[in-house]
Coordinates of C-alpha atoms in Angstrom, one line a residue:
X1 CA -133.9 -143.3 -22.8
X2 CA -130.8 -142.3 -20.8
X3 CA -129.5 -139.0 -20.1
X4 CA -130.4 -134.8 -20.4
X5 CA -133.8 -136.4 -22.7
X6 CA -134.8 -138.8 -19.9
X7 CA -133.9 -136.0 -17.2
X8 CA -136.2 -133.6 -19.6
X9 CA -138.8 -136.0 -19.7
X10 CA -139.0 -136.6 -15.7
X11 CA -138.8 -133.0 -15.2
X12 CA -142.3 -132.3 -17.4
X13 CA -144.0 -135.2 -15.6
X14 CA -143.5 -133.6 -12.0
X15 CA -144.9 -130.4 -13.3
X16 CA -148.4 -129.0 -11.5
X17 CA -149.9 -127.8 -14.5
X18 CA -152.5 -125.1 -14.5
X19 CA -154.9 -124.8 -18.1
X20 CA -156.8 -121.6 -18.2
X21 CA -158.6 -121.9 -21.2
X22 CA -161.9 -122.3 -22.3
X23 CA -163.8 -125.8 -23.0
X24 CA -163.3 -126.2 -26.6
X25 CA -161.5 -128.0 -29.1
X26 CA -158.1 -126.8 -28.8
X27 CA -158.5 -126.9 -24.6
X28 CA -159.6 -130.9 -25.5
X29 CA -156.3 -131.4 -27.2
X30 CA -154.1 -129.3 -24.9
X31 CA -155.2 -131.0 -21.8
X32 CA -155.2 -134.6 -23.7
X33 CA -151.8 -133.8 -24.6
X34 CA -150.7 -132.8 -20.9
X35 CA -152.1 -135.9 -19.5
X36 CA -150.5 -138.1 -22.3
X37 CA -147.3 -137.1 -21.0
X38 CA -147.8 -138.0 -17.6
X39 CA -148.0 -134.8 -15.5
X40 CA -150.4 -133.7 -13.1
X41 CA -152.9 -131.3 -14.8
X42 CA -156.0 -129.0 -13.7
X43 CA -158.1 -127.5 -16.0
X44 CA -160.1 -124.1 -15.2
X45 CA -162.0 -121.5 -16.7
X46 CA -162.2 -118.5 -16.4
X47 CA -159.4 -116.9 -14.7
X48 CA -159.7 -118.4 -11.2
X49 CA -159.3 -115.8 -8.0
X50 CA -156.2 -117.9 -6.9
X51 CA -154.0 -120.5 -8.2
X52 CA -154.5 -124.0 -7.2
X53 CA -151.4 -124.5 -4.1
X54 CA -147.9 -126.0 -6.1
X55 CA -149.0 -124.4 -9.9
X56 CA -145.5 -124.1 -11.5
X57 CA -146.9 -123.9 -14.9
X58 CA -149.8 -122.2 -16.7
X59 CA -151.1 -122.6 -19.6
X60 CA -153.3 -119.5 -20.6
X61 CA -155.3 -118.5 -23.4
X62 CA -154.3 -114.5 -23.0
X63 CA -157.8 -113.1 -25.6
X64 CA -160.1 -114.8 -23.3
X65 CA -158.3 -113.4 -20.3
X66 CA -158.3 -109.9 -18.6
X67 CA -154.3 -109.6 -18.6
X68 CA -154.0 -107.1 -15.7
X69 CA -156.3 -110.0 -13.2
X70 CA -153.9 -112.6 -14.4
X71 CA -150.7 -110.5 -13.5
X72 CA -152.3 -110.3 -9.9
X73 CA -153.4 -114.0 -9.7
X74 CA -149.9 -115.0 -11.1
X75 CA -148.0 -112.4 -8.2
X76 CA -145.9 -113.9 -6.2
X77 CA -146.4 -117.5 -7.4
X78 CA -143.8 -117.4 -10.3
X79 CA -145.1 -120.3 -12.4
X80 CA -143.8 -120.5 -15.9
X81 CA -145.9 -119.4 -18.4
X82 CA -147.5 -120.8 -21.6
X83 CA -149.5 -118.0 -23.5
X84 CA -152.2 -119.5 -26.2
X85 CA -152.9 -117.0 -29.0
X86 CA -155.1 -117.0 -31.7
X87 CA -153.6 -113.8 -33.5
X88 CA -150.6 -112.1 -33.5
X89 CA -152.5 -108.8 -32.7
X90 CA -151.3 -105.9 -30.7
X91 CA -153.3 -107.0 -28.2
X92 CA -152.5 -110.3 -27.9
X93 CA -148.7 -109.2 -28.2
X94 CA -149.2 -106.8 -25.6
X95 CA -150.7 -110.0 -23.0
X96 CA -147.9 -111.7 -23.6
X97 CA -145.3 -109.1 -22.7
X98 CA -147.3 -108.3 -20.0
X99 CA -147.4 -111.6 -18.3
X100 CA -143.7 -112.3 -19.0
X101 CA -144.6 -115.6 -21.0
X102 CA -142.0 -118.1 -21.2
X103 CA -143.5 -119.4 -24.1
X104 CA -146.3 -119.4 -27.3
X105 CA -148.5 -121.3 -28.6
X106 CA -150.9 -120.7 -31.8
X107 CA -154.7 -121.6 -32.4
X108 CA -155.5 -124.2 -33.9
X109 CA -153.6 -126.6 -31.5
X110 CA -152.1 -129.6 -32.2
X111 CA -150.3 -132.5 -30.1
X112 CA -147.4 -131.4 -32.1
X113 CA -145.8 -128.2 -30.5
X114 CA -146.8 -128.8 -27.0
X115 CA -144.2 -131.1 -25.5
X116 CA -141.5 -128.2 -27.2
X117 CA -143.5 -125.0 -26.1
X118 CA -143.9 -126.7 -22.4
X119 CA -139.6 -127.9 -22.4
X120 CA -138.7 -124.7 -23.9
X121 CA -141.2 -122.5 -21.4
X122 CA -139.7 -124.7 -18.4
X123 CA -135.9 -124.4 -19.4
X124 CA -136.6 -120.4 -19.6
X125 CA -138.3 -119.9 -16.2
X126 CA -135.6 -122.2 -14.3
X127 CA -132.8 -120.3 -16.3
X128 CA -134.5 -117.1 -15.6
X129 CA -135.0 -118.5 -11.6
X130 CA -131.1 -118.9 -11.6
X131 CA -130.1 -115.3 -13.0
X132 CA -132.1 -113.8 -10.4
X133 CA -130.4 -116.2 -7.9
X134 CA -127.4 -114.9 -8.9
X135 CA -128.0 -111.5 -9.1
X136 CA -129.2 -111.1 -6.0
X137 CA -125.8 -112.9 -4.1
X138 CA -124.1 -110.7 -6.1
X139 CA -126.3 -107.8 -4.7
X140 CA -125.8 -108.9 -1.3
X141 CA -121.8 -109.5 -1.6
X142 CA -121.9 -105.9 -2.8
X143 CA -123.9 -104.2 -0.3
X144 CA -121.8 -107.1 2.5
X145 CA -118.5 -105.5 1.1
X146 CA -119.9 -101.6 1.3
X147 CA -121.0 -102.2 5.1
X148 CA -117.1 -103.9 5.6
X149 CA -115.8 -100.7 3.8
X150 CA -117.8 -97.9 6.0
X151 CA -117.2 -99.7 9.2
X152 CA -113.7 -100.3 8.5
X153 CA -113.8 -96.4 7.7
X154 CA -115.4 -95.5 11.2
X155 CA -113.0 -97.8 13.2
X156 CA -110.0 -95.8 11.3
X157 CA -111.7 -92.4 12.0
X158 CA -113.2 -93.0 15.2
X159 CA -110.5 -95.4 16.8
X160 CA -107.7 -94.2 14.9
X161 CA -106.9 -98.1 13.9
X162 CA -104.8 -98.7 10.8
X163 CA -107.2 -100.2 8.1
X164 CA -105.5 -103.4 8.4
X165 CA -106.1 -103.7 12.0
X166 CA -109.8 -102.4 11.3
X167 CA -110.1 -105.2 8.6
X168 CA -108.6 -108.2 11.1
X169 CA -110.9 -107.1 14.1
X170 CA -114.1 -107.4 11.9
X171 CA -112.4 -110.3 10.6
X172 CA -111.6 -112.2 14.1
X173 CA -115.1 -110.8 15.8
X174 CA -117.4 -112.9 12.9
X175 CA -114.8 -115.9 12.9
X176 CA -115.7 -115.6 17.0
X177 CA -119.8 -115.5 16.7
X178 CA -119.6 -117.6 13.9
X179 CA -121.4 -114.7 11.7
X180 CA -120.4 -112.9 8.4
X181 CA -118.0 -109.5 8.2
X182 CA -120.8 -107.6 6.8
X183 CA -123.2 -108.4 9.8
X184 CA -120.5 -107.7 12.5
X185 CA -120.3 -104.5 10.0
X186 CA -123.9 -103.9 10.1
X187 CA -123.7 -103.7 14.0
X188 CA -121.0 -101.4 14.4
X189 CA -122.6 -98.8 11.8
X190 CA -125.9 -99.0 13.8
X191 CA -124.2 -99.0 17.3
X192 CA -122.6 -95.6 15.9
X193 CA -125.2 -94.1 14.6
X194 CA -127.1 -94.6 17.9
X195 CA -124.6 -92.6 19.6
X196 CA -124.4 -90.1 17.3
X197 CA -127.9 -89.8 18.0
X198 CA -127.6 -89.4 21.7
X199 CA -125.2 -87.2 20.9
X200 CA -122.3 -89.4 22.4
X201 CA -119.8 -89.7 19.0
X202 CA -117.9 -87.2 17.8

């Protein structure tokens, strides 16, 4: 096996899996399944206080499980998700948007399903992982570029520069320490707003 399905493959056997179910048939066949492919699995029940260190997937069966303690065992981890279900209830449906699940399984398991549910849960939370990446850089270019913006503003107002020469001093200052525009920015808007304080600006 060569390519994306042997990279697939490599990627579920590195997995730290977490199984939060109870000790019954369909946990037997989960867990069996999980170790027949060849990644690294720990099996718990109930709802432990804390994940085991390096989790990055969970499978959990959501009616046996108080969803609010999960969400707050699961904080700040980010481990993709598995939810187990026996019904399609309010409840369960409830659990499931609650926890963010990547993915779903349904009672009575079988070995069938489970390699798809735990790819498919996987792809999700790493696509997911990389939106927010994203996001967030664009977040920070925008906030970068307002900071640029309002100190080129106070070097035109204050220092009556052109906003060309505003831009190129910013510009040649972080080229000189080696530091971005928006943190030479970020200085100038706090070393103004000091003296405003003090009661030293105009």
């Amino acid at each position: 096996m060569k390519g994306p399905p042997r990279r697939i493959l490599d990627d579920l056997r590195r997995a730290r899996v977490l199984v939060i179910h109870p000790r019954d048939e369909d946990g037997t066949v989960l867990i069996s399944q999980l170790r027949r492919l060849g990644c690294e699995v720990n099996a718990v029940w109930p709802l432990p206080a804390a994940l085991p260190e390096g989790t990055d997937t969970v499978f959990i069966s959501v009616e046996d499980t108080a969803t609010d303690q999960a969400v707050q065992v699961f904080e700040g981890h980010d481990p993709a998700i598995i939810a187990v279900v026996t019904y399609e209830s309010p409840t369960s449906l409830r659990a499931i948007y609650d926890l963010n699940a990547h993915g779903v399984m349904s009672k009575p398991l079988r070995p069938l399903g489970i390699l798809t549910q735990f790819t498919l849960a996987r792809y999700r939370h790493g696509y997911e992982a990389r939106m927010t990446a994203k996001v967030r850089k664009l977040e920070d270019t925008l906030k970068g570029r307002r900071l640029v913006d309002r100190a080129i503003r106070l070097l035109v107002d204050e220092q009556g520069l052109a906003e060309d020469a505003a831009y190129r001093l910013l510009r040649d200052q972080a080229t000189s320490e080696r530091i971005t525009m928006a943190a030479i920015a970020e200085d100038l808007i706090a070393a103004h707003e000091t003296m405003r304080r003090l009661g030293l600006g105009r």
